[in-house]
């Protein structure tokens, strides 16, 4: 039990410290966003990874939008509005994608239940 | 009994996967987003032949239809569709607006001098920002806008005979 | 020309061997003699031999640049270096399938030779199942992807190999990966045969483990090479992109890793039989699904081969044929009754392996669902979505924490069982140590996300624990300790890499210098150079660090002549603690270059730790050979 307490204290300490540290520079934010945006004219590359005209322009647009004061989320929304869901690598959570997000976790729980059953309940 | 239910549901599930993947094979990989019915926001840039900054609000007036054509001198397909644009420019109910995408200005000027200028105005989009904000992929791309500044149709890639027919039927 | 003909007819002879082997095996199967008919083994050898001749024929066509062969014409060029002419043989769809066949026939021959101590009927059945797979691939190659198609008139010059594929790591990546995939086909056939024979037992587990180890070893190395290639050649400094094609190689790996652990239990006690068979089947099914997803063009990926719907269709039906075959065999023949009546003790090795499998299956389901869901959604609702790194990170990282914690307990399970209340002092010390180190790191640098801050101390702890185990005097399960150490080291390296890496992207002209916090980049000059099949522009850069020491980096832009493609070659200076990675790209209509400078921490340790992970499998494999 002592270990557990120690555990929790340390985790809380660490999590508290991380919060004050979100001062990313603008360039880093551009990079971060462009890693999550698909280059639509390439084969499976992100805007960040590609050197196509589309990607170069897109990075400039992201930078411009940041300078205009848009937040990261607003930029994603802007691009999704223009190009559809296909453009972001992070699928939204909505009625068409909830299975995608929930199913693995559901399977994990079912797996855990089977395992529990096998170990503690079922008698051979 | 339990096993049989499991087997049948497994088989059904697998058949379902088979059908879906089979259909998926025949899907094309070309992706065209739903962009119609969106209003074009104002954009500003200098024009290719005069150095003044112009605004789209001043250009998108007094016509039934506007056609925004994104092009560049370095793009081969643009050359191919150019005669069709020249033909379009004769249509009085249409205003053809060029957006010169990531181009060398000298080459762009030579291009229209050599092949003719179908556009009533050409916006210079050196870094591609205007095109991206219009939701474009690259060059060439043709966007039809009605008088309410609403996008009604978009052609990605060069205008072949089929899409040119479609375009003309929309304008009628 | 001659090599081409020989290759083609030899391939047909290979198919004929299959057709002969099957009736002979069926005739031999019910006979009561102890040993397998010798004819079968020689036929199996001849089949391998014919495919080998065919393969060598194709290699010769490539070496001689025989453009009368369509495959050579499409993928080779006279000016290509010899090494890449040879590797071009399997750097394309047709040739790579021929390589699949080669490995398939080789492995089944090897299986027959090496399984003499096993029951005859089981061996013959394995051969039969394997021949079904082999015939499937033969028909696939001959019907849809014949590597020996003629072109007439013979073209003077070929179209060339995509330059980004001209890389040493990628040249050996496919063969190694295929050894892994095909190895899993042997496991598949053998488990089906064992089910039919009711031979799922300790001795079967003991015998098939070696094939699982082989597949696992090659699959691990194959994935590693692919990753190294992506890092060096694609030129943007990442090593794993959660690209669908990478995912399809990771899925069989996860399934196989689960199987590898599971078979350790079956080796000792006859339990978990159904589960072991399920994993054996799913590993190979996932391998073939991978082939389907990559070759059919259904996915949108960096790595997709040129595709052809007919091919996709064939593999799709073949894949589902295999799934149904496996399903029927499983449900008809598998009897759940032959369990040993053992209750699994909660604090035992079996429990830990089950928990391992539980997590492996979770990771597998994340990758599987993430890869397939967009296809399903598009077909069913006509909506296109992308599933990329953010999805995988969000679903995998949180589950990595309990997984790592669990791994730290594994070696102590037996110990906990006997001495429940005593706690070893050194474990606690290591635990505290890892938290202190993480805390110091954190204070110094600050971590980006909460998840990483939680992961770091546990990863450190696991790393220390596994290192301690590795160094302990007790050499029991040494190979397992090596692999576990490799794994924890890998996770640690990846985490540290993601925390400490930094990058700068700027536009620079010749002669300019860019200063940033802690250093500067100086762009001295440009040079031109001529390679064998490309021209290149080399940038001379100098990077200064905060102590004003400098290193020279020379990234290249290569303009390949055939096909004419521009690639950027990064220049990378590797040291023990970080890689300095510099790549430049030309910008249209501008005299400046887009320069990307990255400091990638602990890069080399990612490769080394993966090698250590694989080495564990290799040690276990050699140990078994030695014991025999």
Tab-separated table of N, CA, C and O in Angstrom, chain A residues 3 6-7 10-11 13-15 17-18 21 24 27-28 31-32 35-36 38 42-45 48-51 53 59 85-91 96-101 103-105 107-109 111-112 115 118-120 122-124, chain C residues 236 241 243 271 300-302 304 341-344 346 351 354-355 358-359 362 365-366 369-370 373 377 381 383-391 394-395 399 431-432 435 439 442 447 449-450 453 457-458 503 505 585 588 594 596 598:
chain	number	residue	atom	x	y	z
A	3	UNK	N	3.630	1.658	-1.428
A	3	UNK	CA	4.083	1.919	-2.793
A	3	UNK	C	3.002	2.648	-3.571
A	3	UNK	O	3.255	3.604	-4.284
A	6	UNK	N	2.877	6.260	-2.705
A	6	UNK	CA	4.029	6.927	-3.301
A	6	UNK	C	3.762	7.205	-4.773
A	6	UNK	O	3.975	8.313	-5.283
A	7	UNK	N	3.276	6.169	-5.426
A	7	UNK	CA	2.858	6.210	-6.827
A	7	UNK	C	2.006	7.414	-7.119
A	7	UNK	O	2.288	8.222	-7.982
A	10	UNK	N	3.524	10.846	-6.625
A	10	UNK	CA	4.465	11.224	-7.677
A	10	UNK	C	3.733	11.580	-8.966
A	10	UNK	O	4.049	12.557	-9.644
A	11	UNK	N	2.725	10.780	-9.280
A	11	UNK	CA	1.971	11.073	-10.494
A	11	UNK	C	1.314	12.441	-10.424
A	11	UNK	O	1.374	13.225	-11.363
A	13	UNK	N	2.297	14.960	-8.628
A	13	UNK	CA	3.360	15.953	-8.739
A	13	UNK	C	3.689	16.208	-10.206
A	13	UNK	O	3.737	17.343	-10.665
A	14	UNK	N	3.883	15.108	-10.924
A	14	UNK	CA	4.302	15.247	-12.313
A	14	UNK	C	3.228	15.922	-13.153
A	14	UNK	O	3.505	16.835	-13.929
A	15	UNK	N	1.994	15.482	-12.958
A	15	UNK	CA	0.942	16.061	-13.792
A	15	UNK	C	0.782	17.545	-13.529
A	15	UNK	O	0.505	18.314	-14.428
A	17	UNK	N	3.090	19.593	-12.783
A	17	UNK	CA	4.179	20.346	-13.381
A	17	UNK	C	4.013	20.507	-14.889
A	17	UNK	O	4.420	21.499	-15.454
A	18	UNK	N	3.413	19.497	-15.526
A	18	UNK	CA	3.319	19.573	-16.980
A	18	UNK	C	2.418	20.690	-17.462
A	18	UNK	O	2.568	21.177	-18.550
A	21	UNK	N	3.405	24.159	-18.984
A	21	UNK	CA	4.408	24.103	-20.031
A	21	UNK	C	3.826	23.985	-21.427
A	21	UNK	O	4.088	23.062	-22.153
A	24	UNK	N	4.358	26.791	-26.660
A	24	UNK	CA	5.055	26.362	-27.859
A	24	UNK	C	5.204	27.552	-28.797
A	24	UNK	O	4.333	28.397	-28.880
A	27	UNK	N	6.201	28.365	-34.833
A	27	UNK	CA	6.703	27.418	-35.827
A	27	UNK	C	6.432	25.982	-35.413
A	27	UNK	O	6.062	25.153	-36.230
A	28	UNK	N	6.635	25.733	-34.125
A	28	UNK	CA	6.366	24.380	-33.649
A	28	UNK	C	4.903	24.020	-33.818
A	28	UNK	O	4.573	22.879	-34.133
A	31	UNK	N	4.243	23.149	-37.355
A	31	UNK	CA	4.698	21.783	-37.613
A	31	UNK	C	3.744	20.758	-37.040
A	31	UNK	O	3.435	19.750	-37.664
A	32	UNK	N	3.294	21.050	-35.827
A	32	UNK	CA	2.417	20.096	-35.158
A	32	UNK	C	1.113	19.934	-35.934
A	32	UNK	O	0.643	18.819	-36.157
A	35	UNK	N	1.548	18.102	-39.276
A	35	UNK	CA	1.717	16.649	-39.183
A	35	UNK	C	0.364	15.935	-39.181
A	35	UNK	O	0.292	14.748	-39.484
A	36	UNK	N	-0.662	16.644	-38.788
A	36	UNK	CA	-1.989	16.020	-38.716
A	36	UNK	C	-2.867	16.311	-39.917
A	36	UNK	O	-4.036	16.000	-39.915
A	38	UNK	N	-3.463	15.835	-43.995
A	38	UNK	CA	-3.085	14.985	-45.119
A	38	UNK	C	-2.814	15.828	-46.360
A	38	UNK	O	-3.559	16.751	-46.661
A	42	UNK	N	-0.934	13.824	-52.556
A	42	UNK	CA	0.138	12.841	-52.435
A	42	UNK	C	-0.467	11.488	-52.080
A	42	UNK	O	-1.639	11.376	-51.801
A	43	UNK	N	0.393	10.490	-52.052
A	43	UNK	CA	-0.037	9.170	-51.615
A	43	UNK	C	0.290	9.032	-50.141
A	43	UNK	O	1.413	8.736	-49.770
A	44	UNK	N	-0.692	9.254	-49.295
A	44	UNK	CA	-0.506	8.977	-47.881
A	44	UNK	C	0.633	9.705	-47.192
A	44	UNK	O	1.362	9.110	-46.418
A	45	UNK	N	0.814	10.983	-47.478
A	45	UNK	CA	1.799	11.749	-46.730
A	45	UNK	C	1.093	12.909	-46.039
A	45	UNK	O	0.039	13.341	-46.476
A	48	UNK	N	3.294	17.993	-43.575
A	48	UNK	CA	4.624	18.181	-43.000
A	48	UNK	C	5.675	17.409	-43.767
A	48	UNK	O	6.791	17.867	-43.983
A	49	UNK	N	5.305	16.206	-44.199
A	49	UNK	CA	6.286	15.324	-44.838
A	49	UNK	C	6.483	15.606	-46.316
A	49	UNK	O	7.439	15.137	-46.917
A	50	UNK	N	5.542	16.322	-46.896
A	50	UNK	CA	5.578	16.439	-48.349
A	50	UNK	C	6.131	17.793	-48.777
A	50	UNK	O	6.029	18.779	-48.057
A	51	UNK	N	6.740	17.817	-49.949
A	51	UNK	CA	7.261	19.076	-50.484
A	51	UNK	C	6.476	19.517	-51.704
A	51	UNK	O	6.967	20.295	-52.508
A	53	UNK	N	3.589	21.409	-54.020
A	53	UNK	CA	3.079	22.776	-53.989
A	53	UNK	C	1.911	22.904	-53.029
A	53	UNK	O	1.804	23.866	-52.281
A	59	UNK	N	1.004	24.898	-45.634
A	59	UNK	CA	1.746	25.322	-44.434
A	59	UNK	C	1.668	26.842	-44.272
A	59	UNK	O	1.538	27.360	-43.159
A	85	UNK	N	-13.602	15.680	-44.112
A	85	UNK	CA	-12.949	14.925	-43.030
A	85	UNK	C	-11.645	14.262	-43.453
A	85	UNK	O	-10.774	13.982	-42.646
A	86	UNK	N	-11.562	13.961	-44.728
A	86	UNK	CA	-10.413	13.224	-45.274
A	86	UNK	C	-9.100	13.926	-44.967
A	86	UNK	O	-8.052	13.308	-44.902
A	87	UNK	N	-9.145	15.233	-44.764
A	87	UNK	CA	-7.885	15.977	-44.656
A	87	UNK	C	-7.198	15.813	-43.306
A	87	UNK	O	-5.985	15.934	-43.219
A	88	UNK	N	-7.937	15.529	-42.226
A	88	UNK	CA	-7.202	15.408	-40.967
A	88	UNK	C	-6.929	13.945	-40.639
A	88	UNK	O	-7.731	13.067	-40.939
A	89	UNK	N	-5.807	13.740	-40.008
A	89	UNK	CA	-5.439	12.388	-39.605
A	89	UNK	C	-6.115	11.989	-38.302
A	89	UNK	O	-6.038	10.842	-37.888
A	90	UNK	N	-6.702	12.952	-37.643
A	90	UNK	CA	-7.404	12.612	-36.419
A	90	UNK	C	-8.897	12.640	-36.667
A	90	UNK	O	-9.502	13.704	-36.780
A	91	UNK	N	-9.511	11.465	-36.777
A	91	UNK	CA	-10.945	11.461	-37.058
A	91	UNK	C	-11.724	12.045	-35.894
A	91	UNK	O	-11.358	11.872	-34.742
A	96	UNK	N	-20.686	8.773	-36.919
A	96	UNK	CA	-20.136	7.868	-37.930
A	96	UNK	C	-18.814	7.247	-37.507
A	96	UNK	O	-18.346	6.290	-38.114
A	97	UNK	N	-18.175	7.825	-36.522
A	97	UNK	CA	-16.867	7.291	-36.158
A	97	UNK	C	-16.809	6.744	-34.739
A	97	UNK	O	-15.747	6.316	-34.304
A	98	UNK	N	-17.932	6.759	-34.035
A	98	UNK	CA	-17.809	6.324	-32.634
A	98	UNK	C	-17.398	4.856	-32.538
A	98	UNK	O	-16.683	4.462	-31.627
A	99	UNK	N	-17.824	4.063	-33.550
A	99	UNK	CA	-17.420	2.651	-33.522
A	99	UNK	C	-15.905	2.538	-33.581
A	99	UNK	O	-15.284	1.749	-32.876
A	100	UNK	N	-15.320	3.363	-34.439
A	100	UNK	CA	-13.868	3.367	-34.581
A	100	UNK	C	-13.166	3.606	-33.246
A	100	UNK	O	-12.203	2.943	-32.896
A	101	UNK	N	-13.695	4.550	-32.483
A	101	UNK	CA	-13.046	4.900	-31.214
A	101	UNK	C	-13.389	3.919	-30.094
A	101	UNK	O	-12.556	3.607	-29.251
A	103	UNK	N	-14.802	0.700	-30.345
A	103	UNK	CA	-14.654	-0.735	-30.538
A	103	UNK	C	-13.387	-1.332	-29.921
A	103	UNK	O	-13.496	-2.339	-29.209
A	104	UNK	N	-12.200	-0.749	-30.140
A	104	UNK	CA	-11.018	-1.374	-29.533
A	104	UNK	C	-11.135	-1.460	-28.014
A	104	UNK	O	-10.786	-2.477	-27.411
A	105	UNK	N	-11.662	-0.403	-27.406
A	105	UNK	CA	-11.761	-0.381	-25.948
A	105	UNK	C	-12.782	-1.414	-25.479
A	105	UNK	O	-12.574	-2.119	-24.489
A	107	UNK	N	-13.488	-4.155	-27.060
A	107	UNK	CA	-12.840	-5.459	-27.205
A	107	UNK	C	-11.901	-5.720	-26.030
A	107	UNK	O	-11.787	-6.840	-25.537
A	108	UNK	N	-11.230	-4.669	-25.598
A	108	UNK	CA	-10.322	-4.804	-24.461
A	108	UNK	C	-11.095	-5.243	-23.224
A	108	UNK	O	-10.677	-6.138	-22.485
A	109	UNK	N	-12.242	-4.629	-23.023
A	109	UNK	CA	-13.048	-4.973	-21.854
A	109	UNK	C	-13.572	-6.406	-21.959
A	109	UNK	O	-13.506	-7.187	-21.003
A	111	UNK	N	-12.252	-8.815	-23.653
A	111	UNK	CA	-11.082	-9.683	-23.444
A	111	UNK	C	-10.793	-9.827	-21.964
A	111	UNK	O	-10.537	-10.930	-21.460
A	112	UNK	N	-10.858	-8.706	-21.239
A	112	UNK	CA	-10.595	-8.733	-19.811
A	112	UNK	C	-11.607	-9.608	-19.082
A	112	UNK	O	-11.267	-10.376	-18.178
A	115	UNK	N	-10.874	-13.215	-19.685
A	115	UNK	CA	-9.686	-13.566	-18.919
A	115	UNK	C	-10.030	-13.773	-17.441
A	115	UNK	O	-9.612	-14.759	-16.822
A	118	UNK	N	-11.855	-16.923	-16.938
A	118	UNK	CA	-10.975	-18.091	-17.068
A	118	UNK	C	-10.149	-18.294	-15.798
A	118	UNK	O	-9.913	-19.416	-15.377
A	119	UNK	N	-9.715	-17.180	-15.216
A	119	UNK	CA	-8.790	-17.287	-14.090
A	119	UNK	C	-9.492	-17.530	-12.757
A	119	UNK	O	-9.002	-18.257	-11.908
A	120	UNK	N	-10.651	-16.889	-12.577
A	120	UNK	CA	-11.221	-16.911	-11.234
A	120	UNK	C	-12.527	-17.678	-11.114
A	120	UNK	O	-12.857	-18.169	-10.065
A	122	UNK	N	-14.244	-19.965	-13.772
A	122	UNK	CA	-14.398	-21.285	-14.368
A	122	UNK	C	-13.599	-22.316	-13.580
A	122	UNK	O	-12.427	-22.123	-13.299
A	123	UNK	N	-14.251	-23.420	-13.233
A	123	UNK	CA	-13.522	-24.474	-12.531
A	123	UNK	C	-13.320	-25.654	-13.475
A	123	UNK	O	-14.233	-26.065	-14.173
A	124	UNK	N	-12.135	-26.165	-13.485
A	124	UNK	CA	-11.900	-27.367	-14.297
A	124	UNK	C	-11.808	-28.586	-13.397
A	124	UNK	O	-11.150	-28.579	-12.393
C	236	UNK	N	12.307	12.729	-44.191
C	236	UNK	CA	11.737	13.714	-43.281
C	236	UNK	C	11.902	13.318	-41.818
C	236	UNK	O	11.209	13.809	-40.946
C	241	UNK	N	5.171	5.951	-39.300
C	241	UNK	CA	4.188	6.963	-39.659
C	241	UNK	C	2.749	6.504	-39.456
C	241	UNK	O	1.830	7.203	-39.795
C	243	UNK	N	1.368	4.558	-41.228
C	243	UNK	CA	0.865	4.445	-42.582
C	243	UNK	C	0.210	3.072	-42.722
C	243	UNK	O	0.690	2.104	-42.134
C	271	UNK	N	-3.109	-26.665	-22.266
C	271	UNK	CA	-4.231	-25.741	-22.083
C	271	UNK	C	-4.141	-24.682	-23.171
C	271	UNK	O	-3.167	-24.640	-23.926
C	300	UNK	N	-4.724	4.090	-49.404
C	300	UNK	CA	-4.007	5.239	-49.890
C	300	UNK	C	-2.727	5.364	-49.086
C	300	UNK	O	-2.753	5.732	-47.936
C	301	UNK	N	-1.618	5.007	-49.693
C	301	UNK	CA	-0.399	4.935	-48.896
C	301	UNK	C	0.823	5.337	-49.697
C	301	UNK	O	0.819	5.301	-50.926
C	302	UNK	N	1.887	5.683	-48.972
C	302	UNK	CA	3.145	6.024	-49.637
C	302	UNK	C	3.683	4.848	-50.421
C	302	UNK	O	4.371	5.001	-51.411
C	304	UNK	N	2.171	2.056	-51.829
C	304	UNK	CA	1.402	1.152	-52.686
C	304	UNK	C	2.060	0.902	-54.029
C	304	UNK	O	2.580	1.805	-54.665
C	341	UNK	N	-7.018	-31.136	-17.093
C	341	UNK	CA	-7.878	-30.415	-16.161
C	341	UNK	C	-7.023	-29.674	-15.144
C	341	UNK	O	-6.800	-30.136	-14.040
C	342	UNK	N	-6.539	-28.542	-15.605
C	342	UNK	CA	-5.753	-27.729	-14.678
C	342	UNK	C	-6.423	-26.390	-14.506
C	342	UNK	O	-6.863	-25.774	-15.462
C	343	UNK	N	-6.441	-25.960	-13.293
C	343	UNK	CA	-6.894	-24.606	-13.078
C	343	UNK	C	-5.641	-23.737	-13.116
C	343	UNK	O	-4.596	-24.083	-12.559
C	344	UNK	N	-5.758	-22.627	-13.823
C	344	UNK	CA	-4.598	-21.751	-13.896
C	344	UNK	C	-4.494	-20.989	-12.583
C	344	UNK	O	-5.446	-20.353	-12.142
C	346	UNK	N	-3.584	-18.060	-10.232
C	346	UNK	CA	-3.545	-16.635	-10.529
C	346	UNK	C	-2.108	-16.114	-10.623
C	346	UNK	O	-1.771	-15.340	-11.492
C	351	UNK	N	-0.768	-16.991	-16.224
C	351	UNK	CA	-1.526	-15.745	-16.089
C	351	UNK	C	-0.815	-14.607	-16.798
C	351	UNK	O	-1.425	-13.847	-17.549
C	354	UNK	N	-1.255	-14.856	-20.425
C	354	UNK	CA	-2.608	-14.484	-20.846
C	354	UNK	C	-2.787	-12.965	-20.843
C	354	UNK	O	-3.402	-12.402	-21.740
C	355	UNK	N	-2.211	-12.340	-19.824
C	355	UNK	CA	-2.336	-10.877	-19.787
C	355	UNK	C	-1.567	-10.248	-20.951
C	355	UNK	O	-2.039	-9.322	-21.611
C	358	UNK	N	-3.683	-10.562	-23.878
C	358	UNK	CA	-4.789	-9.617	-23.774
C	358	UNK	C	-4.379	-8.251	-24.341
C	358	UNK	O	-5.070	-7.660	-25.159
C	359	UNK	N	-3.218	-7.780	-23.903
C	359	UNK	CA	-2.751	-6.488	-24.395
C	359	UNK	C	-2.388	-6.537	-25.874
C	359	UNK	O	-2.708	-5.622	-26.639
C	362	UNK	N	-5.335	-6.268	-27.829
C	362	UNK	CA	-5.862	-4.904	-27.829
C	362	UNK	C	-5.122	-4.045	-28.850
C	362	UNK	O	-5.726	-3.378	-29.683
C	365	UNK	N	-6.151	-4.944	-32.216
C	365	UNK	CA	-7.474	-4.480	-32.629
C	365	UNK	C	-7.457	-2.994	-32.946
C	365	UNK	O	-8.128	-2.548	-33.876
C	366	UNK	N	-6.659	-2.226	-32.210
C	366	UNK	CA	-6.557	-0.797	-32.533
C	366	UNK	C	-6.032	-0.616	-33.949
C	366	UNK	O	-6.603	0.107	-34.769
C	369	UNK	N	-8.603	-2.092	-36.632
C	369	UNK	CA	-9.792	-1.263	-36.814
C	369	UNK	C	-9.414	0.081	-37.440
C	369	UNK	O	-10.069	0.563	-38.355
C	370	UNK	N	-8.293	0.635	-36.968
C	370	UNK	CA	-7.849	1.901	-37.540
C	370	UNK	C	-7.543	1.801	-39.026
C	370	UNK	O	-7.782	2.743	-39.781
C	373	UNK	N	-11.287	0.536	-40.851
C	373	UNK	CA	-12.506	1.313	-40.662
C	373	UNK	C	-12.791	2.306	-41.799
C	373	UNK	O	-13.921	2.380	-42.277
C	377	UNK	N	-16.227	2.435	-43.836
C	377	UNK	CA	-17.063	3.627	-43.777
C	377	UNK	C	-17.329	4.165	-45.167
C	377	UNK	O	-18.441	4.572	-45.497
C	381	UNK	N	-21.095	4.343	-46.196
C	381	UNK	CA	-21.744	5.656	-46.127
C	381	UNK	C	-21.180	6.650	-47.128
C	381	UNK	O	-21.609	7.796	-47.170
C	383	UNK	N	-18.477	8.130	-47.118
C	383	UNK	CA	-17.750	9.222	-46.498
C	383	UNK	C	-16.295	8.806	-46.310
C	383	UNK	O	-16.012	7.681	-45.933
C	384	UNK	N	-15.412	9.736	-46.588
C	384	UNK	CA	-14.001	9.372	-46.517
C	384	UNK	C	-13.361	10.010	-45.291
C	384	UNK	O	-13.452	11.220	-45.110
C	385	UNK	N	-12.757	9.203	-44.447
C	385	UNK	CA	-12.024	9.785	-43.329
C	385	UNK	C	-10.593	9.249	-43.338
C	385	UNK	O	-10.307	8.229	-43.959
C	386	UNK	N	-9.715	9.945	-42.656
C	386	UNK	CA	-8.345	9.464	-42.508
C	386	UNK	C	-8.139	9.079	-41.059
C	386	UNK	O	-8.585	9.779	-40.161
C	387	UNK	N	-7.455	7.989	-40.861
C	387	UNK	CA	-7.089	7.606	-39.501
C	387	UNK	C	-5.569	7.602	-39.450
C	387	UNK	O	-4.935	6.837	-40.150
C	388	UNK	N	-5.018	8.482	-38.646
C	388	UNK	CA	-3.568	8.624	-38.646
C	388	UNK	C	-2.979	8.611	-37.256
C	388	UNK	O	-3.622	8.181	-36.301
C	389	UNK	N	-1.726	9.086	-37.141
C	389	UNK	CA	-1.006	9.012	-35.876
C	389	UNK	C	-1.775	9.471	-34.642
C	389	UNK	O	-1.687	8.802	-33.610
C	390	UNK	N	-2.539	10.568	-34.683
C	390	UNK	CA	-3.193	10.995	-33.438
C	390	UNK	C	-4.123	9.924	-32.879
C	390	UNK	O	-4.195	9.722	-31.666
C	391	UNK	N	-4.813	9.225	-33.774
C	391	UNK	CA	-5.717	8.163	-33.344
C	391	UNK	C	-4.948	7.067	-32.620
C	391	UNK	O	-5.299	6.667	-31.504
C	394	UNK	N	-3.509	8.135	-29.274
C	394	UNK	CA	-4.505	8.281	-28.221
C	394	UNK	C	-4.981	6.944	-27.683
C	394	UNK	O	-5.276	6.807	-26.506
C	395	UNK	N	-5.101	5.960	-28.572
C	395	UNK	CA	-5.612	4.684	-28.087
C	395	UNK	C	-4.523	3.752	-27.569
C	395	UNK	O	-4.794	2.865	-26.773
C	399	UNK	N	-2.734	2.706	-22.802
C	399	UNK	CA	-2.714	1.293	-22.446
C	399	UNK	C	-1.302	0.749	-22.307
C	399	UNK	O	-1.094	-0.355	-21.824
C	431	UNK	N	12.854	1.391	-8.326
C	431	UNK	CA	11.619	2.119	-8.570
C	431	UNK	C	11.789	3.589	-8.233
C	431	UNK	O	11.464	4.474	-9.023
C	432	UNK	N	12.352	3.831	-7.047
C	432	UNK	CA	12.555	5.217	-6.627
C	432	UNK	C	13.543	5.912	-7.558
C	432	UNK	O	13.327	7.040	-7.993
C	435	UNK	N	11.985	7.063	-10.730
C	435	UNK	CA	11.172	8.265	-10.579
C	435	UNK	C	12.022	9.513	-10.394
C	435	UNK	O	11.704	10.567	-10.922
C	439	UNK	N	12.020	12.637	-12.841
C	439	UNK	CA	11.686	13.947	-12.304
C	439	UNK	C	12.737	14.982	-12.690
C	439	UNK	O	12.424	16.085	-13.112
C	442	UNK	N	12.462	15.835	-16.211
C	442	UNK	CA	11.296	16.651	-16.410
C	442	UNK	C	11.556	18.097	-16.028
C	442	UNK	O	11.182	19.029	-16.727
C	447	UNK	N	8.023	18.042	-20.275
C	447	UNK	CA	7.513	17.118	-21.284
C	447	UNK	C	6.276	17.694	-21.936
C	447	UNK	O	5.518	18.433	-21.326
C	449	UNK	N	3.477	16.182	-23.113
C	449	UNK	CA	2.110	15.784	-22.762
C	449	UNK	C	2.082	15.000	-21.459
C	449	UNK	O	3.070	14.433	-21.019
C	450	UNK	N	0.922	14.961	-20.912
C	450	UNK	CA	0.694	14.264	-19.656
C	450	UNK	C	1.036	12.780	-19.790
C	450	UNK	O	1.687	12.185	-18.942
C	453	UNK	N	4.612	12.067	-19.612
C	453	UNK	CA	5.157	12.230	-18.250
C	453	UNK	C	4.865	11.011	-17.389
C	453	UNK	O	5.642	10.640	-16.532
C	457	UNK	N	8.538	7.522	-16.251
C	457	UNK	CA	9.091	6.819	-15.081
C	457	UNK	C	8.893	5.304	-15.142
C	457	UNK	O	9.792	4.544	-14.774
C	458	UNK	N	7.741	4.879	-15.655
C	458	UNK	CA	7.504	3.435	-15.713
C	458	UNK	C	8.400	2.758	-16.740
C	458	UNK	O	8.860	1.635	-16.549
C	503	UNK	N	13.626	20.555	-34.119
C	503	UNK	CA	13.867	20.796	-35.532
C	503	UNK	C	13.721	22.252	-35.883
C	503	UNK	O	13.098	23.037	-35.169
C	505	UNK	N	13.006	24.597	-39.455
C	505	UNK	CA	12.739	24.621	-40.893
C	505	UNK	C	12.880	26.060	-41.361
C	505	UNK	O	12.217	26.952	-40.846
C	585	UNK	N	15.510	21.069	-49.845
C	585	UNK	CA	14.624	20.925	-50.985
C	585	UNK	C	14.634	22.213	-51.778
C	585	UNK	O	14.683	23.293	-51.198
C	588	UNK	N	10.360	26.138	-55.911
C	588	UNK	CA	10.080	26.573	-57.272
C	588	UNK	C	10.192	28.089	-57.405
C	588	UNK	O	9.742	28.839	-56.553
C	594	UNK	N	14.689	25.202	-49.226
C	594	UNK	CA	14.010	24.919	-47.976
C	594	UNK	C	14.860	23.924	-47.205
C	594	UNK	O	15.093	22.811	-47.672
C	596	UNK	N	15.729	21.769	-43.775
C	596	UNK	CA	15.128	21.221	-42.559
C	596	UNK	C	16.231	20.558	-41.737
C	596	UNK	O	16.863	19.608	-42.176
C	598	UNK	N	17.206	18.700	-38.226
C	598	UNK	CA	16.599	18.034	-37.079
C	598	UNK	C	17.665	17.429	-36.178
C	598	UNK	O	18.649	16.870	-36.654
